[in-house]
Coordinates of C-alpha atoms and ligand atoms in Angstrom, one line a residue:
X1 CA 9.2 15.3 26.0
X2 CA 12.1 14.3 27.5
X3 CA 14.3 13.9 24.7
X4 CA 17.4 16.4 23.9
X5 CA 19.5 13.9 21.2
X6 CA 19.8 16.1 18.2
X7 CA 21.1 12.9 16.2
X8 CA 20.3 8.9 16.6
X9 CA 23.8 7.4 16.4
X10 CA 23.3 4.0 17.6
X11 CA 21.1 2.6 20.9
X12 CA 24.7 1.8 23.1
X13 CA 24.1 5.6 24.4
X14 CA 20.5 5.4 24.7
X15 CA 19.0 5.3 28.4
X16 CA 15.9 3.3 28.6
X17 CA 13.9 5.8 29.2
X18 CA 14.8 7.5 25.5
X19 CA 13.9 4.3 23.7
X20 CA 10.9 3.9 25.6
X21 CA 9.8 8.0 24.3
X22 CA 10.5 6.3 21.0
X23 CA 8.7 3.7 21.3
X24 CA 5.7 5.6 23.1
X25 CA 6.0 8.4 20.3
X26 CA 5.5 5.1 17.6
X27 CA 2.3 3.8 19.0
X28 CA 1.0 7.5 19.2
X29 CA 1.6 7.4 15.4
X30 CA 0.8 4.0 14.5
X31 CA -3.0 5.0 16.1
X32 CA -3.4 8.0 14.4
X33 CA -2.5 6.3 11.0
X34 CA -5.2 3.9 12.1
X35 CA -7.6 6.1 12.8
X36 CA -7.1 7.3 9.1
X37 CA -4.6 10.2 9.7
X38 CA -2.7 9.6 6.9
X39 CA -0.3 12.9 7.1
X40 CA 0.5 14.9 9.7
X41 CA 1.8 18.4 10.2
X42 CA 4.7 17.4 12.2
X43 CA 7.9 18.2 10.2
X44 CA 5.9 20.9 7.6
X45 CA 8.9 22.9 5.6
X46 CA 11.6 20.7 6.8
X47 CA 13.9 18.8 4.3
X48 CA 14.9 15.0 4.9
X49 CA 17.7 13.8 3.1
X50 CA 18.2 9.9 2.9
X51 CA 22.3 9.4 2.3
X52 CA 22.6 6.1 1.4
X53 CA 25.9 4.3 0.6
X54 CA 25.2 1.0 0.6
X55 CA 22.3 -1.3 -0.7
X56 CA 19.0 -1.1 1.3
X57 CA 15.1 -1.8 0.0
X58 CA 13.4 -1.1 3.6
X59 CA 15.4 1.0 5.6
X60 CA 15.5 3.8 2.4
X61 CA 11.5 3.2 1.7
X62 CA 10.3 3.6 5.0
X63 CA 12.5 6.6 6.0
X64 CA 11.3 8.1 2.8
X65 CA 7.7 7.2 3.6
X66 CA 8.4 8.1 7.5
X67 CA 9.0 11.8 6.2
X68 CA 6.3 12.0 3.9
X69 CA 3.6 10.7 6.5
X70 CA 5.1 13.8 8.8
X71 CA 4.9 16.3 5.8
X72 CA 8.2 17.0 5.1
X73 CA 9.9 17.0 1.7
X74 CA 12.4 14.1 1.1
X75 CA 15.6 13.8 -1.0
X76 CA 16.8 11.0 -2.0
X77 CA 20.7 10.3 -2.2
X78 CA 22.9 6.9 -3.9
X79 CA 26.6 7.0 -4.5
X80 CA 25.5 5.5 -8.0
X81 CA 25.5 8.7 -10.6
X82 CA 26.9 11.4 -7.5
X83 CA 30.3 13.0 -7.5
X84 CA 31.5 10.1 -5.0
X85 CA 32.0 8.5 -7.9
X86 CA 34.6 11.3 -9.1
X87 CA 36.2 11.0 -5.4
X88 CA 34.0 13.5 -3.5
X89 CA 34.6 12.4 0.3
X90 CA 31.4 12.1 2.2
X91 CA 31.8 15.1 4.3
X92 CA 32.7 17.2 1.6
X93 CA 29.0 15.6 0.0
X94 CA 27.2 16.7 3.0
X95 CA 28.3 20.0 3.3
X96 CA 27.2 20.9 -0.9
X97 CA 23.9 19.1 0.3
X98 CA 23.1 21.0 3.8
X99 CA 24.6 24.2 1.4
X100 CA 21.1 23.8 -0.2
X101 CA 19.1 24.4 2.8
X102 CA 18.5 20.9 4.4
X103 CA 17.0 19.4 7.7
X104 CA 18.0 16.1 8.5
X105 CA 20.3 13.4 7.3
X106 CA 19.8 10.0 7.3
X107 CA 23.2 8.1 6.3
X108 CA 23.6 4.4 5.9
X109 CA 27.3 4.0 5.4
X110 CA 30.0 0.6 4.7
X111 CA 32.3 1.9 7.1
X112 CA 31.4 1.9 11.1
X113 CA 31.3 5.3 12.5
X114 CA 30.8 6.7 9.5
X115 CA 27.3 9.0 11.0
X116 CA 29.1 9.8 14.2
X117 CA 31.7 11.7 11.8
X118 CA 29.3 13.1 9.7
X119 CA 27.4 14.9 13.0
X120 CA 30.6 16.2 14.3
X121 CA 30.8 18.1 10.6
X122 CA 26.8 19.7 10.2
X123 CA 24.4 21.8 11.8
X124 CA 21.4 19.7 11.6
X125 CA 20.4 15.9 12.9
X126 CA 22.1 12.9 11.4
X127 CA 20.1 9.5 12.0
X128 CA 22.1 6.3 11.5
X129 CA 20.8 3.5 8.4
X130 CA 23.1 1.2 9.4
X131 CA 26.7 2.1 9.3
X132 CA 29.4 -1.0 8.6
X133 CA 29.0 -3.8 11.0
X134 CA 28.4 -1.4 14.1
X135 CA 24.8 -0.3 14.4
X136 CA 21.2 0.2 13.2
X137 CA 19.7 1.4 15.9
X138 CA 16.0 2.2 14.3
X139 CA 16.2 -1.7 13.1
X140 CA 16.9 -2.5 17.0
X141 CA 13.7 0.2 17.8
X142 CA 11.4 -1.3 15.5
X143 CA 12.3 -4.8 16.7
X144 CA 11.8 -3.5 20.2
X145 CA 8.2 -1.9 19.3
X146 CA 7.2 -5.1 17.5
X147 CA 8.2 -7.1 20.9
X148 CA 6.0 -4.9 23.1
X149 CA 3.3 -5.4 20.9
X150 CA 3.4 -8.5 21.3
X151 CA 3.9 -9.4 24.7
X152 CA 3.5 -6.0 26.4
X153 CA 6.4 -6.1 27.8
X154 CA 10.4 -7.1 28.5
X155 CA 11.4 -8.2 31.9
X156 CA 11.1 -12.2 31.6
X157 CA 11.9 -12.4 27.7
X158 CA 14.4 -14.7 26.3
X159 CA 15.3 -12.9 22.8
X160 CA 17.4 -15.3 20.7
X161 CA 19.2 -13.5 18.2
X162 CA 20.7 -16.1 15.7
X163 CA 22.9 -16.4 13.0
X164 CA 25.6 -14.0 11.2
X165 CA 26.6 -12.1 14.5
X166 CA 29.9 -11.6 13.4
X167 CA 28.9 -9.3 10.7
X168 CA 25.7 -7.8 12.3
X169 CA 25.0 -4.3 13.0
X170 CA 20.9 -5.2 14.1
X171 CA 22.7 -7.9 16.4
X172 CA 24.6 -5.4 18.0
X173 CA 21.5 -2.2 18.3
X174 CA 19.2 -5.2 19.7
X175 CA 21.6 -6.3 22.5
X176 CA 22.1 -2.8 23.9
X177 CA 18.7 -2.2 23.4
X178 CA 16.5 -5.1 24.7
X179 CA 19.3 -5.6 27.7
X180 CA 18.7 -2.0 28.6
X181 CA 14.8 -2.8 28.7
X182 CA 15.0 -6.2 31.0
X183 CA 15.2 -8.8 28.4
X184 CA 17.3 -11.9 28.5
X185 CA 18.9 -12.1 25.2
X186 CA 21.4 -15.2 23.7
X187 CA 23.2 -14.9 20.9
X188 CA 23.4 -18.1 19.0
X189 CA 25.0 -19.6 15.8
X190 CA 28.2 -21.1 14.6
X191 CA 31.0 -21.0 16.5
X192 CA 32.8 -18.6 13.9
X193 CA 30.0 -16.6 13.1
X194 CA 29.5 -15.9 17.2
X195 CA 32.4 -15.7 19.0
X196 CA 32.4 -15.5 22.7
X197 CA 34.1 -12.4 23.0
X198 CA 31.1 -10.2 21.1
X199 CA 28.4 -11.7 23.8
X200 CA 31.3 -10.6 26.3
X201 CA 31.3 -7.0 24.7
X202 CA 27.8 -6.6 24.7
X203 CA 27.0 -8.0 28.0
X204 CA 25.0 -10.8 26.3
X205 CA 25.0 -15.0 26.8
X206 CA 26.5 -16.9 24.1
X207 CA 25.1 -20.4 22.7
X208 CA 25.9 -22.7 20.2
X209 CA 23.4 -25.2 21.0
X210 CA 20.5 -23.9 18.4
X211 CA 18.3 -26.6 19.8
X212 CA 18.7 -25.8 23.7
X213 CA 18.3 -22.0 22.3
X214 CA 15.3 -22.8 20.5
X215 CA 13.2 -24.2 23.7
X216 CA 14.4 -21.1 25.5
X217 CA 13.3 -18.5 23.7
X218 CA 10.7 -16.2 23.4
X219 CA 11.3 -14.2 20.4
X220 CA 13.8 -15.9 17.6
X221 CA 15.1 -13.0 15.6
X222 CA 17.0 -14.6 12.6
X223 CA 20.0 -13.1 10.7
X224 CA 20.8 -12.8 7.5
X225 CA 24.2 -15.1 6.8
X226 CA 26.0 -11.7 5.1
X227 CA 27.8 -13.0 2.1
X228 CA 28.2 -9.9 0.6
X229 CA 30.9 -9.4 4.1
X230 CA 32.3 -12.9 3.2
X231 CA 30.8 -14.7 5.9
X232 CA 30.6 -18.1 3.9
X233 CA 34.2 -18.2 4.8
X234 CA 33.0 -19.2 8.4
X235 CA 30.9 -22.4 6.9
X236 CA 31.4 -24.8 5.0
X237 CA 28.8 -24.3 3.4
X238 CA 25.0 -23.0 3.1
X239 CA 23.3 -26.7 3.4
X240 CA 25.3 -27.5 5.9
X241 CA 24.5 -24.4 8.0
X242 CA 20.5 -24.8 7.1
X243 CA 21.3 -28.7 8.1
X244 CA 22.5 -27.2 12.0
X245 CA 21.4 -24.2 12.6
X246 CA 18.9 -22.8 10.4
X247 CA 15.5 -23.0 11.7
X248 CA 12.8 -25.3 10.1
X249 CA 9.6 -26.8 11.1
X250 CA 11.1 -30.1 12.4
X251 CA 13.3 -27.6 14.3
X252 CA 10.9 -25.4 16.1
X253 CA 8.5 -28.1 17.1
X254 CA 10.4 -27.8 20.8
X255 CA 9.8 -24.2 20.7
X256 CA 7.5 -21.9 23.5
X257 CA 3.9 -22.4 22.7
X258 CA 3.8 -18.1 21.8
X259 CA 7.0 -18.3 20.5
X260 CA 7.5 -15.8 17.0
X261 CA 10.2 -15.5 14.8
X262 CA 11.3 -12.6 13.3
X263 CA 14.2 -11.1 10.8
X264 CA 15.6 -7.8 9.6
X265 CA 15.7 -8.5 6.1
X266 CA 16.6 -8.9 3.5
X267 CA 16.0 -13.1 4.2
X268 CA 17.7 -15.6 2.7
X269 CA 15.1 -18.5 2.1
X270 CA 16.2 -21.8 2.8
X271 CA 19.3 -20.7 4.5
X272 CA 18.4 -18.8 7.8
X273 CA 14.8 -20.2 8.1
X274 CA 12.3 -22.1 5.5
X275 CA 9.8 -20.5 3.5
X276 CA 7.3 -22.3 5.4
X277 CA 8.7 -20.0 8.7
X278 CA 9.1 -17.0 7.2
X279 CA 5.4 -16.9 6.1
X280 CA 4.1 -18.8 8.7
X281 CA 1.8 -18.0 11.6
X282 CA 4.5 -17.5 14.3
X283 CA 5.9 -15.1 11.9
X284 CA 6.2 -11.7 12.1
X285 CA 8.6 -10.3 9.6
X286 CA 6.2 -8.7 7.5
X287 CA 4.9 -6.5 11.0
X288 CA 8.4 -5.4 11.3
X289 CA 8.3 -3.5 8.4
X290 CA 5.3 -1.9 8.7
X291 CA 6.4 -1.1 12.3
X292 CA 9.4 0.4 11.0
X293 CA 7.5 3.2 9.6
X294 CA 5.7 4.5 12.8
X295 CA 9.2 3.9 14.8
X296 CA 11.1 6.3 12.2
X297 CA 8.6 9.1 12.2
X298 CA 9.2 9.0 16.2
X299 CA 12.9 8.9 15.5
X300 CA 12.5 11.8 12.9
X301 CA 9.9 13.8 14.5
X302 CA 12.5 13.7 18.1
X303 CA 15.7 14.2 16.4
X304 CA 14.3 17.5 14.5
X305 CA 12.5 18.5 17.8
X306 CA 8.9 18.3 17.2
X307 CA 6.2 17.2 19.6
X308 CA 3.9 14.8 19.0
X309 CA 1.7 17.3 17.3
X310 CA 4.2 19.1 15.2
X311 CA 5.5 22.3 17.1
X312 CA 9.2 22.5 16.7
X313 CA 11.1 23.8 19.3
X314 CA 13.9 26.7 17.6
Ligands
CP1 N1 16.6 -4.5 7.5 C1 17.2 -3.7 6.6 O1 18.0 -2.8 7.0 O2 16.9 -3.9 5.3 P1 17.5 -3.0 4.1 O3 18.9 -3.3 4.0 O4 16.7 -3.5 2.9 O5 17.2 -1.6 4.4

């Protein structure tokens, strides 16, 4: 085990060589669950906490799940009904909570940063959900893990990632994660929504040409337009952006022959891509979730210290 991170902050930091442990760590767990070894011993005693201050359906679920599957108990945290409510800053939250006798926080947080403070205030690992419009790094690892199951590989990929950049944390994690691997990733989408500069940041190729991008790409990893972040203030409106560059059948008929298409969720039918995509065979959307379980028992079991078999290192 070569991994030391007490917390998973976001994948800019990560060497390749730590996502690949997680990924490695994943399939380990993925085969045992197949092999009908529902719960392991891994994480027996410890306490996972799931922080969550914003909205979230499969990121929350499959943490929870994540922890359960490794045998630790899980609590279960929403602004909605807490002291935050009454003013209670998050730090000040954290600290009554680890007071209790806790192992592990996962936070997902509006505001960017908002884990990398929290880890600089407790004793024990803080995982990013998702924090503003900066990262969500164990989105980017399951991505990554459902990738490599599919091709076995990433040197010679084209990974289009398309849609809302602007707003998009799981743009972000994927581009420092799948350029640190040896992929060739685009980001593509409306002028506004992608602006030159962020491919610039991220060491990334920018394209608004969705058709060019399309016949490119291996993997087409659609994002969610993010109204709730006012991005229809970038379109004119949500027919037109289906109309130029959401992807439909018509659309992808130029596409690689092995081509799939994926997205983070939650989708917007009929916006980003057609029903008839998002369930379709090229699809894959529905083996990114269950991938995301496997991926967050590696990140839990590494960030807390455990090997593969459960021993904790003190
Ligand atoms: N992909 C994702 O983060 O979904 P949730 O917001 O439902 O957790």
């Amino acid at each position: 085990m070569t991994w030391t991170r007490r917390d998973l902050l976001g994948l800019e930091e990560l060497s390749k060589e730590e996502i690949v442990e997680v990924l490695d760590r994943a399939t380990k767990y993925k085969e045992a669950y197949a092999r009908g070894e529902k719960k392991l011993p891994v994480l027996q005693g410890k306490v996972v906490v799931n922080l969550f201050f914003e909205s979230s359906t499969r990121t929350t679920t499959s943490f929870a799940l994540a922890a359960k599957r490794l045998s630790a108990d899980t609590m279960s945290f929403s602004t909605s009904g807490s002291s935050v409510t009454k003013g209670e800053t998050l730090i000040d939250t954290a600290l009554n909570i680890q007071a209790m006798g806790v192992d592990c926080f996962v936070l997902r947080h509006p505001a960017p940063g908002a884990p990398h403070l929290l880890a600089r205030h407790v004793r024990v690992p803080v995982i990013n959900a998702g924090d503003g419009c900066h990262e969500h790094p164990t989105q980017g690892l399951l991505d990554m893990f459902t990738i490599r199951e599919v091709f076995g590989k990433f040197e010679g990929l084209t990974v289009a990632i398309i849609g809302d950049i602007r707003h998009s944390r799981v743009a972000r994690s994927n581009a420092w994660g799948l350029t640190r691997l040896g992929a060739r990733v685009i980001l593509a989408g409306p002028p506004t929504l992608v602006p030159p500069a962020i491919g610039a940041a991220l060491g990334v190729e920018v394209s608004h040409d969705i058709d060019r991008v399309i016949a490119e790409a291996d993997v087409l990893n659609c994002l969610r337009i993010q109204f709730e972040r006012k991005a229809a203030n970038y379109f004119p409106g949500t027919r037109e952006y289906a109309a130029i560059y959401g992807l439909n059948a018509e659309r992808i008929k130029s596409c690689k022959k092995n081509a799939i298409i994926m997205h983070p969720g939650p989708i917007n039918r009929g916006i980003e891509l057609t029903p008839e995509l998002a369930d379709g065979d090229r699809s894959v959307i529905l083996y990114q979730v269950q991938n995301g379980l496997a991926v967050r028992m590696a990140v839990l079991a590494l960030c807390m210290g455990a090997s593969e078999k459960g021993a904790i290192a003190e």
